[in-house]
CSV table of C-alpha atoms and ligand atoms in Angstrom, one decimal:
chain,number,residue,atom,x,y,z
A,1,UNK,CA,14.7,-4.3,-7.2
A,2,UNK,CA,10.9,-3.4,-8.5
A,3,UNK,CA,9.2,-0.1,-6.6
A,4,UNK,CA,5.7,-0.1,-8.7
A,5,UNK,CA,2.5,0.6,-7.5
A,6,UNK,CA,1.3,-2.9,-7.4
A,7,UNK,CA,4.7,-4.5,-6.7
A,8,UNK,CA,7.6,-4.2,-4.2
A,9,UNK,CA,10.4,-6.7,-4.5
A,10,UNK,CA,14.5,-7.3,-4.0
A,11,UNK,CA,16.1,-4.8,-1.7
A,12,UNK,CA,15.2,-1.2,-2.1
A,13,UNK,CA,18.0,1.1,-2.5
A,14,UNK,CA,16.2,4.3,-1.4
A,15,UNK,CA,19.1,6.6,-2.7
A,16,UNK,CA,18.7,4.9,-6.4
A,17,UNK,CA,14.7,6.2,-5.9
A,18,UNK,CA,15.7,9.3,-5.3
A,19,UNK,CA,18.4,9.5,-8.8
A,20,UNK,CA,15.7,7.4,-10.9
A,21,UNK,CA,12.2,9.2,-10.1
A,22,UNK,CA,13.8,13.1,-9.9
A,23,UNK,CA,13.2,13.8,-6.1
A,24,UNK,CA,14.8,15.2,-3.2
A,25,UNK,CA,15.9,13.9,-0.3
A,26,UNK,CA,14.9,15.5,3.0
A,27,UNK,CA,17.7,17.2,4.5
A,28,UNK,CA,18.8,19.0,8.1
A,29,UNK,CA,17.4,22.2,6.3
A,30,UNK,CA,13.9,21.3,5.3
A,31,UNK,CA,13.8,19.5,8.8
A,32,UNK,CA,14.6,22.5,10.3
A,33,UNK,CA,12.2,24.9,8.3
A,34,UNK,CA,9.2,22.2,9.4
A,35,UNK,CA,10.3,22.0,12.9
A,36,UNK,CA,9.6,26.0,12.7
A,37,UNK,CA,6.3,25.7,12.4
A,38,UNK,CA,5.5,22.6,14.4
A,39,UNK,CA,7.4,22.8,17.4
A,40,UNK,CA,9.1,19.4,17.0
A,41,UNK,CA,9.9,16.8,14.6
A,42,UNK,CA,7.9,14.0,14.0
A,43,UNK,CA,9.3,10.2,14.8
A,44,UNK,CA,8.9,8.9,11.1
A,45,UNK,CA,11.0,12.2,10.0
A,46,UNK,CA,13.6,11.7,12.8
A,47,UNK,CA,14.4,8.6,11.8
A,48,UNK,CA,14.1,9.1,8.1
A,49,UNK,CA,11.2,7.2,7.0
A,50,UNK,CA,9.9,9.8,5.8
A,51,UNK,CA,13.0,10.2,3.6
A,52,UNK,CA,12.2,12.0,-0.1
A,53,UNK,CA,9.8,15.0,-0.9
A,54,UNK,CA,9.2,16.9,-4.1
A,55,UNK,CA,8.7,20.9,-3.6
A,56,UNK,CA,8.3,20.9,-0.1
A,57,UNK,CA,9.8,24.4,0.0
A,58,UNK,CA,8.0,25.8,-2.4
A,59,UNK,CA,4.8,24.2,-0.3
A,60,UNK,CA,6.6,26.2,2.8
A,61,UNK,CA,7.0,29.1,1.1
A,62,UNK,CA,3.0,29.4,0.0
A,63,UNK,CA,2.5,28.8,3.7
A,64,UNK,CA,5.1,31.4,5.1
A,65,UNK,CA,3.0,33.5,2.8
A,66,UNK,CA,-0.1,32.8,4.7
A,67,UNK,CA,-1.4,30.4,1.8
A,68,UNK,CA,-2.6,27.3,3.5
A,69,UNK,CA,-2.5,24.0,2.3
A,70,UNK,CA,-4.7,20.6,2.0
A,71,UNK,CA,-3.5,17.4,2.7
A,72,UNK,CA,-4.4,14.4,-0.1
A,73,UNK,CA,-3.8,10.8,0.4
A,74,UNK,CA,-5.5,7.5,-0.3
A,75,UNK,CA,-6.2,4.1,0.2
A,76,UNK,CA,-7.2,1.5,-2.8
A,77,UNK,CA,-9.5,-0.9,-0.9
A,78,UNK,CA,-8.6,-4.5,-1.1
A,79,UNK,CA,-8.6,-6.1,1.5
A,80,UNK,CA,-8.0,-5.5,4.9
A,81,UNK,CA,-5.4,-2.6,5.9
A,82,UNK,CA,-1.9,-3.3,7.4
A,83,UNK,CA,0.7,-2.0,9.7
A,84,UNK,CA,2.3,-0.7,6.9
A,85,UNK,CA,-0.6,1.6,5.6
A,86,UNK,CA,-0.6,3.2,8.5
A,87,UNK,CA,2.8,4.5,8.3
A,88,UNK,CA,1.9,7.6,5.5
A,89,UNK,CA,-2.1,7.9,7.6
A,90,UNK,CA,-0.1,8.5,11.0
A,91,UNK,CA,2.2,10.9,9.7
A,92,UNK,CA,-0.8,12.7,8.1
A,93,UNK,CA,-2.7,13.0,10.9
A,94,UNK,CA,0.1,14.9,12.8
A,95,UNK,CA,0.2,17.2,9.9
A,96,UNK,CA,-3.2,18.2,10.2
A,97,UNK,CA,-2.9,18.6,13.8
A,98,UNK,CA,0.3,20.9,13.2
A,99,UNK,CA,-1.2,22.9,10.6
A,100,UNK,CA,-4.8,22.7,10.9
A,101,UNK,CA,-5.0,21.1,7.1
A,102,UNK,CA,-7.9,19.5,5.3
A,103,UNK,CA,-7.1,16.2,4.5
A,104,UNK,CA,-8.9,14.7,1.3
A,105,UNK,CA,-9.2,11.0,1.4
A,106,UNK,CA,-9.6,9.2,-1.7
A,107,UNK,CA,-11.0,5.4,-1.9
A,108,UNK,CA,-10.4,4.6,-5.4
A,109,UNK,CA,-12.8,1.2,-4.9
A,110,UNK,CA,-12.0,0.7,-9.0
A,111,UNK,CA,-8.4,0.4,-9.4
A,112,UNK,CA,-8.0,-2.8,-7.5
A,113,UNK,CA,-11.1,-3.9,-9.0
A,114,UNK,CA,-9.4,-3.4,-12.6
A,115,UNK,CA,-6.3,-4.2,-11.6
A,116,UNK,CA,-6.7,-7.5,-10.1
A,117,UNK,CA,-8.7,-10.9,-11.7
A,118,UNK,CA,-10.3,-11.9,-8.7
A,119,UNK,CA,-11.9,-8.8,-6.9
A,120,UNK,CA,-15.6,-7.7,-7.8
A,121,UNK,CA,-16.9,-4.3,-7.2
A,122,UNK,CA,-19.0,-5.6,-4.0
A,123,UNK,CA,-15.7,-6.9,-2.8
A,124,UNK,CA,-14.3,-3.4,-2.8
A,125,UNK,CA,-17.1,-2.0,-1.3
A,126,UNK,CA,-17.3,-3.7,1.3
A,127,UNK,CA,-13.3,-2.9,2.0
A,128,UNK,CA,-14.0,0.7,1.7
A,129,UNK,CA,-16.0,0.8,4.3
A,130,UNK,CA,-13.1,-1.5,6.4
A,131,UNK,CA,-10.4,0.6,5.3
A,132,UNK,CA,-12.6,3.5,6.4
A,133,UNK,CA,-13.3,2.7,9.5
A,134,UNK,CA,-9.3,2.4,10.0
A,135,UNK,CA,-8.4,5.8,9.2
A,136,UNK,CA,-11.2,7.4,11.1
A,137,UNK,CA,-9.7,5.0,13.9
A,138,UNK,CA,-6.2,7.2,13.4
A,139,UNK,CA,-8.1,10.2,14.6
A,140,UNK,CA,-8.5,12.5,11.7
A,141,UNK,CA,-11.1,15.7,12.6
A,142,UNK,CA,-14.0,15.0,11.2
A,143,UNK,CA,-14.7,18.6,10.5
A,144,UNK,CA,-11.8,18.7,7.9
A,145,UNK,CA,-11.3,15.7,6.6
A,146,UNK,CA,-13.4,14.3,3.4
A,147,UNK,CA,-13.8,11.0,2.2
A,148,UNK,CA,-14.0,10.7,-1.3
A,149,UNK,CA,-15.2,7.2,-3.0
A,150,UNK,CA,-14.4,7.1,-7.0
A,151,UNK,CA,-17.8,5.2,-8.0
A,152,UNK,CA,-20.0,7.6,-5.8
A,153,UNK,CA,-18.0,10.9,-6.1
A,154,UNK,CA,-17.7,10.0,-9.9
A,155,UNK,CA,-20.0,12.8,-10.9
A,156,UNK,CA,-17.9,15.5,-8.6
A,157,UNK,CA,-14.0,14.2,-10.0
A,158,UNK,CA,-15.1,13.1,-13.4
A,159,UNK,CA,-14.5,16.8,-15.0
A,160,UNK,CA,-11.6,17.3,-14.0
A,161,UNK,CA,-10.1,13.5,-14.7
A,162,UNK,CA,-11.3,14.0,-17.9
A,163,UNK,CA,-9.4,17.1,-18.5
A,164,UNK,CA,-6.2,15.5,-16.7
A,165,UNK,CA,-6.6,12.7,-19.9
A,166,UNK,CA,-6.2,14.4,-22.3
A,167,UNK,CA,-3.1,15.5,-21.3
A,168,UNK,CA,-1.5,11.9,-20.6
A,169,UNK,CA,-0.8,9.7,-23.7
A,170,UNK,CA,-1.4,5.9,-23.8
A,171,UNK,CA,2.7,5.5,-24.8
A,172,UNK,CA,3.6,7.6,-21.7
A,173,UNK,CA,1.4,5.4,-19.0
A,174,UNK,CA,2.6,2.0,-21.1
A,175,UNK,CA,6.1,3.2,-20.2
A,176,UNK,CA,5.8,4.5,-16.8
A,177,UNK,CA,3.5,1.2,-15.6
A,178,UNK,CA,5.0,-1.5,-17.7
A,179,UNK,CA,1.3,-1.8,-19.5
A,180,UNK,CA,1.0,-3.6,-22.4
A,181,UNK,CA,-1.9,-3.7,-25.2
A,182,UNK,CA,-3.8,-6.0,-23.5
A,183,UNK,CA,-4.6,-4.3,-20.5
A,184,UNK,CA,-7.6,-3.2,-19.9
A,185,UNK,CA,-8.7,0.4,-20.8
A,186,UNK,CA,-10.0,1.0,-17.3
A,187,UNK,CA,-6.7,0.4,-16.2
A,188,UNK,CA,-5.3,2.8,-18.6
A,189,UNK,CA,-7.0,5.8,-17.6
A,190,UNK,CA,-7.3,4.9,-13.5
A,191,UNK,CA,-3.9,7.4,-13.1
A,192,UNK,CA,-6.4,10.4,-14.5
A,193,UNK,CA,-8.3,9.6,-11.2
A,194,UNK,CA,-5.8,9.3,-8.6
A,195,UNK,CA,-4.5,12.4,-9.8
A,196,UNK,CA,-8.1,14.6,-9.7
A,197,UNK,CA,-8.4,14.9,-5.7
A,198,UNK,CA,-4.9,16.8,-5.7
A,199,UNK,CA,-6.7,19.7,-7.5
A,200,UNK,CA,-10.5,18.8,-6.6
A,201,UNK,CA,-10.7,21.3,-3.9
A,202,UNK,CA,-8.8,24.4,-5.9
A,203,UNK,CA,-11.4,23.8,-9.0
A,204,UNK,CA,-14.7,23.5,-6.2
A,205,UNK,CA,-13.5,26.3,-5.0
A,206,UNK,CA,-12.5,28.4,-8.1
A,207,UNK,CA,-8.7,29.0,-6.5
A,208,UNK,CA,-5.5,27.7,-6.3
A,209,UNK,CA,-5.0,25.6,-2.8
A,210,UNK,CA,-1.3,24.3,-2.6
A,211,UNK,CA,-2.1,20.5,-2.4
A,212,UNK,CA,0.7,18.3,0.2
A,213,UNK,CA,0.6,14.6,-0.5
A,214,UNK,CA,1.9,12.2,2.0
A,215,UNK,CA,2.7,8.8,0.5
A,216,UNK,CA,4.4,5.4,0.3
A,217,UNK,CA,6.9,5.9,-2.8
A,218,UNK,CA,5.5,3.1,-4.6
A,219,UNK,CA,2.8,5.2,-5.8
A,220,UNK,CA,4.8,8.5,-6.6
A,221,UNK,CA,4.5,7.4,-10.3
A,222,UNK,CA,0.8,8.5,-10.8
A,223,UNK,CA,1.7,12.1,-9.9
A,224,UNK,CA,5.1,11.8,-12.0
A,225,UNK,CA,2.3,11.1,-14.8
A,226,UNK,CA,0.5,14.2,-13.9
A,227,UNK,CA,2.8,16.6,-12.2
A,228,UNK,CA,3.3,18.4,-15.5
A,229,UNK,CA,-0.1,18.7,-16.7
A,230,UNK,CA,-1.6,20.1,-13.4
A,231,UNK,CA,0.2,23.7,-14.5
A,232,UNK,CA,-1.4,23.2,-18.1
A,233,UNK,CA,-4.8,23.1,-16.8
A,234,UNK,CA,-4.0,26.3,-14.7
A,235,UNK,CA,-3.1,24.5,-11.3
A,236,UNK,CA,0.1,24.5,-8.9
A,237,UNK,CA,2.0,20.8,-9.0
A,238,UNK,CA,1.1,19.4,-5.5
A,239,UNK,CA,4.0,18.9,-2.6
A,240,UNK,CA,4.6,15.2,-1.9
A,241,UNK,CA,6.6,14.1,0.9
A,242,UNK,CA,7.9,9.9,0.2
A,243,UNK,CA,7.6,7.3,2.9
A,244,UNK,CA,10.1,3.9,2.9
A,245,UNK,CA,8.3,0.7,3.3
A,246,UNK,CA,7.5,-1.2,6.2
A,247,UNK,CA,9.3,-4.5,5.8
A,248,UNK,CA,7.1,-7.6,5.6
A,249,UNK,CA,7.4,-10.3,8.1
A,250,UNK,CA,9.2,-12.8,5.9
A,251,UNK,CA,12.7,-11.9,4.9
A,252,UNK,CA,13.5,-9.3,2.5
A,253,UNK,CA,10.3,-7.2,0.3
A,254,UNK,CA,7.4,-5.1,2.1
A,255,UNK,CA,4.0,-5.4,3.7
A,256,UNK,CA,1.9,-6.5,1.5
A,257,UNK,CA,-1.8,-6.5,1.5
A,258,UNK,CA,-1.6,-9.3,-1.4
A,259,UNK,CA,0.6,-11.9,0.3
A,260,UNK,CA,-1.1,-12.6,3.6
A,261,UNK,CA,2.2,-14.3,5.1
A,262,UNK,CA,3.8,-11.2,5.0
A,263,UNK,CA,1.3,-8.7,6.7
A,264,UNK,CA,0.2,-7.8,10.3
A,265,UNK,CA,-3.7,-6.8,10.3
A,266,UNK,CA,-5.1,-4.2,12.2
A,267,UNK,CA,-7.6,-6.2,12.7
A,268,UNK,CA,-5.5,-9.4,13.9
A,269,UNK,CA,-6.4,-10.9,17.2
A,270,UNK,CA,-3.6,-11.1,20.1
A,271,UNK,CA,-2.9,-14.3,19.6
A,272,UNK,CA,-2.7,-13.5,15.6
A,273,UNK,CA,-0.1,-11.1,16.2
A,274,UNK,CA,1.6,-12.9,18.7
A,275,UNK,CA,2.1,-15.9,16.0
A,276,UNK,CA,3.0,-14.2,13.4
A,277,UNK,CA,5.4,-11.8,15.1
A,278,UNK,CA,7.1,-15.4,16.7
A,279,UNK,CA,7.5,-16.3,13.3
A,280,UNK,CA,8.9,-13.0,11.5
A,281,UNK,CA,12.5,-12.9,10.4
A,282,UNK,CA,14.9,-12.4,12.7
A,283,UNK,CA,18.6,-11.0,13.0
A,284,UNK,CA,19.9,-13.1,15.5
A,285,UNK,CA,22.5,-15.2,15.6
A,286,UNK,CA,21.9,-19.2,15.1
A,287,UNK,CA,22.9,-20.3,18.3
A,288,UNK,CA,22.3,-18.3,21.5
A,289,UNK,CA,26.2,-18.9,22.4
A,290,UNK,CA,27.1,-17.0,19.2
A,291,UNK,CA,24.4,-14.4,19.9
A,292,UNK,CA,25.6,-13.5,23.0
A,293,UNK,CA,29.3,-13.8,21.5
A,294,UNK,CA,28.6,-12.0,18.1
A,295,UNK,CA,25.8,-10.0,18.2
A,296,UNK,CA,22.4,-9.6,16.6
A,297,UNK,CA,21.6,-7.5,13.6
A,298,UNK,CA,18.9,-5.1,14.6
A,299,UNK,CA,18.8,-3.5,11.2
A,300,UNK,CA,17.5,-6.6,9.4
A,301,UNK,CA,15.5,-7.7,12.3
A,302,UNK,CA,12.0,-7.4,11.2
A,303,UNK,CA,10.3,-7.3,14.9
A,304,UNK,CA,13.1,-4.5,15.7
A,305,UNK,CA,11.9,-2.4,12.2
A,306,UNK,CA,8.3,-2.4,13.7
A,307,UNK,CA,9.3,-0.9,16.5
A,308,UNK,CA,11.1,1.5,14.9
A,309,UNK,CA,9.1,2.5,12.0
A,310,UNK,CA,5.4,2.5,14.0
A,311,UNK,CA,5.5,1.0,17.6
A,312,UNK,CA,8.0,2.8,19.8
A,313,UNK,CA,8.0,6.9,19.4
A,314,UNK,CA,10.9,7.1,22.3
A,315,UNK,CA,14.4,7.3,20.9
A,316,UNK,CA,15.5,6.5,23.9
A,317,UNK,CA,14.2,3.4,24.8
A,318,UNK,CA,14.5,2.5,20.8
A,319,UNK,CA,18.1,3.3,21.4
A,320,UNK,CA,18.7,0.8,24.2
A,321,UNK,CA,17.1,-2.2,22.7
A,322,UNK,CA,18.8,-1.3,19.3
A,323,UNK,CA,22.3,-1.1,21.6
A,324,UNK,CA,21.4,-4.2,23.9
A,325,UNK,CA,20.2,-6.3,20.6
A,326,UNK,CA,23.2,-5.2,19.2
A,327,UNK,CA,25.6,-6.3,21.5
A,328,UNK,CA,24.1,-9.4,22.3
A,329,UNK,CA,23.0,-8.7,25.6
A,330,UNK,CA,19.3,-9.0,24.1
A,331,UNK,CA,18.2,-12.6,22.2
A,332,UNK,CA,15.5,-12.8,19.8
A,333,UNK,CA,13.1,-14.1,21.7
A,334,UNK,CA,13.2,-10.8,24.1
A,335,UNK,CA,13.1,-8.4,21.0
A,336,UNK,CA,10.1,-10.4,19.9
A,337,UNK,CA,8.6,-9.8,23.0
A,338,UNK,CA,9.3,-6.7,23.5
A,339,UNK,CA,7.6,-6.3,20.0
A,340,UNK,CA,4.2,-8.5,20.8
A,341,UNK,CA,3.6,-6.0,23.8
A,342,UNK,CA,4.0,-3.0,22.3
A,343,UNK,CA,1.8,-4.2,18.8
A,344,UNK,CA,-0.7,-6.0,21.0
A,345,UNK,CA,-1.0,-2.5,23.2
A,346,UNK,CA,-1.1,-0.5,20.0
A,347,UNK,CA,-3.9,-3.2,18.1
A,348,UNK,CA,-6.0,-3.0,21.2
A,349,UNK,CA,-6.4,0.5,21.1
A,350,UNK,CA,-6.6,0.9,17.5
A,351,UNK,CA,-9.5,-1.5,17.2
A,352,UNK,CA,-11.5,0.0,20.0
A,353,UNK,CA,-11.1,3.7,18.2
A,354,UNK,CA,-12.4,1.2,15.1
A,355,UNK,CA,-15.3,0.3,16.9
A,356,UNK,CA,-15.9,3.8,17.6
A,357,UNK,CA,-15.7,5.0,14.3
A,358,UNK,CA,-18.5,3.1,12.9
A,359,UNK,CA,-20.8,5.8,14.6
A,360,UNK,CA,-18.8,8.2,12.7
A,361,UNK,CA,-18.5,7.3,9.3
A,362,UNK,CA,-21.1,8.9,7.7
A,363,UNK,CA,-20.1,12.4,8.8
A,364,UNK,CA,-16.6,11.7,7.1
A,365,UNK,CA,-17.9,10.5,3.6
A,366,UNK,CA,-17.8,13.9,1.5
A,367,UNK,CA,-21.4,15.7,0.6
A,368,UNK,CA,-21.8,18.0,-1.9
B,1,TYM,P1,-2.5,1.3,-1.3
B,1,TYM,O1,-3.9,1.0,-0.9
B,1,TYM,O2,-1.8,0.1,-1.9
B,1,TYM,O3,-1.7,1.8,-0.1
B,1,TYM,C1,-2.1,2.8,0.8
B,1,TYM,C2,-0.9,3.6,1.2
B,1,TYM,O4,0.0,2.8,2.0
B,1,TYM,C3,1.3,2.8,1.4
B,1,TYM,N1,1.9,1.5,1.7
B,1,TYM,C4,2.9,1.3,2.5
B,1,TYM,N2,3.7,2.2,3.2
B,1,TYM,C5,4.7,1.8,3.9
B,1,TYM,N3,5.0,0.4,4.0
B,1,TYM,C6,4.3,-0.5,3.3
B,1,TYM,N4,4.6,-1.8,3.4
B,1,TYM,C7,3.2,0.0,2.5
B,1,TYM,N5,2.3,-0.7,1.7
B,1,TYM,C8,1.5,0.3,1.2
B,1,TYM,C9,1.1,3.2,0.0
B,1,TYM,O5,2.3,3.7,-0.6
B,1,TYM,C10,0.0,4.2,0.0
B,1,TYM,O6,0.4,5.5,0.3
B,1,TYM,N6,-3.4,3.8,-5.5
B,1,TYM,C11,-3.2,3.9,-4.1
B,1,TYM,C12,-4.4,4.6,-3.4
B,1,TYM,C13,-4.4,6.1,-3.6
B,1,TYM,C14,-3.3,6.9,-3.1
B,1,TYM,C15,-3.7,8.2,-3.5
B,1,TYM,C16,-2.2,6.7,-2.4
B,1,TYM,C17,-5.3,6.8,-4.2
B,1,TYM,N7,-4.9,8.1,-4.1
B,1,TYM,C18,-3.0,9.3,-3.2
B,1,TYM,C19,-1.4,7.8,-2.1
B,1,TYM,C20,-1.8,9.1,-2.5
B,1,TYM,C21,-3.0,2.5,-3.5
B,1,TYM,O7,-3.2,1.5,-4.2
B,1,TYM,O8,-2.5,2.5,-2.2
């Protein structure tokens, strides 16, 4: 298996994650302790996608003690944005709701552009203001949420990525990215960026805010770079709770915004999704006789994982088309369409909020 920022391959073993990268898993206890102060427990944590965290009591703890926290996340544009982005956004979005948190939004419009051969800067601008548009679309409050955009916040994060720097050595990002001396230098120091926003609002504001990040554990490895120099420039390590990825619709690896076969658009017409859900892997049985006989496999079947991961909340009616799939009273065909409603339900109203959020944009970007 490969878990790195820019690829996902082979089977994941979560639990290997967990043993190689130094976190936690989420257990009954920490569940609990959040449930406390939300009133319920959220789908993606119910069913473990939300699966890993690092420090989330000591996060709890700072809040117990009345010290509120801001939310941090981010999306690198480019290209459009996938079902699977929105898994760590959606969860986000319920914890500002719960706890009334800020959520910074970073756009870092030059890693892609430095990281890939064939993306220019206007490229990533114009998927900025795409990818944009998507997680205003989720419903974030306008009044506490802040875009920030690397090549027009430069001036604001600059400082304090420069200070992060000089704390990171060019032997420990080779190691930790598998970078070699021919990468470029942009590339080198991109990690001092990603890591800024998680303190940004603590040195604006001349105090320590405990910082919660919310991500897909691909890109844990940035803040694994930084976690220990955030207390040598006088500022708490940040909380950071791991998502599991959404499979892709081929069999076996994740989304991926860079293989097009393999990812559902938010933007994808009816018909798109239709298609390409008609065509994702399935874990029925070859022959309807030996389905019906046997069984299907709703934990490989990719049209079920949607369901599970993004499209159906209920456990109960998850539960029955997990059990039916299971037994072989449902085929493939029906899970499949089961999957194009609920997608085609959940597209249509994402894209109309999408619309919407074009007249909102500017009061999301971040002003000094
Ligand atoms: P990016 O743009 O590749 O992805 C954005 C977020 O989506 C998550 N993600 C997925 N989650 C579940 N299933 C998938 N198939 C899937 N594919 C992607 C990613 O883990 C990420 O959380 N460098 C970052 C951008 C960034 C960022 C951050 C991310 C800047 N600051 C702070 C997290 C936290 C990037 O390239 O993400």
């Amino acid at each position: 298996m490969v878990v790195t920022p820019w690829e996902v391959k082979g089977d994941v073993d979560y639990d290997r994650l967990v043993k190689e990268f130094g976190t936690e898993k989420i257990d009954s206890a920490l569940l609990k302790r959040i449930e406390k102060h939300t009133g319920e427990i959220h789908f993606m944590l119910r069913r473990n996608i939300f699966f890993s965290h690092r420090d989330m009591n000591w996060l709890l703890n700072e809040y117990e003690k009345g010290s509120k926290f801001f939310l941090y996340t981010g999306r690198a544009p480019s290209g459009p944005v996938h079902l699977g982005h929105l898994i760590p956004w959606v969860f986000a979005k319920w914890i500002q709701d719960k706890f009334g948190a800020e959520m910074w939004f970073q756009f870092p419009d030059e890693e892609k552009f430095l990281l890939k051969d064939n993306l220019s800067l206007e490229d990533t601008a114009k998927y900025t203001r795409e990818n944009m548009l998507d997680v205003i679309a989720l419903g974030f409050d306008p009044k506490k949420t802040h875009f920030l955009i690397d090549t027009k916040h430069a001036g604001i994060m600059y400082k304090e990525a420069v200070r992060i720097a000089k704390h990171i050595t060019f032997s420990t990002i080779k190691a930790s990215f598998g970078f070699t001396d021919s990468t470029n230098i942009g590339a080198i120091f991109y990690t001092a960026m990603q890591a800024t926003p998680a303190i940004l609002p603590s040195a604006m504001k001349k105090k320590n805010i405990p910082c919660l990040i919310p991500l897909g554990i691909d890109q844990d490895v940035h803040f694994r770079v930084a976690r220990d120099v955030y207390p040598k420039l006088g500022y708490y390590k940040p909380a950071i709770l791991h998502s599991k990825f959404m499979a892709g619709l081929k069999e076996g690896g994740k989304m991926s915004a860079s293989d097009p076969m393999s990812a559902i658009y938010t933007t994808d017409t009816p018909a798109e999704a239709k298609k390409k859900i008609n065509n994702a892997f399935s874990g029925g049985r070859d022959t309807v006789e030996e389905h019906r006989k046997l069984g299907g496999n709703p934990d490989i079947d990719v049209p079920f994982q949607y369901l599970r991961m993004l499209l159906e909340p209920d456990d109960k009616k998850l539960k029955k088309i997990y059990d039916d799939y299971k037994s072989g009273k449902m085929l493939s065909g029906e899970m499949k369409q089961i999957c194009i409603e609920k997608l085609n339900t959940f597209l249509a109203a994402h894209q109309k909020k999408r619309e919407e959020a074009k007249k909102l944009l500017d009061r999301f970007i971040f002003k000094e």
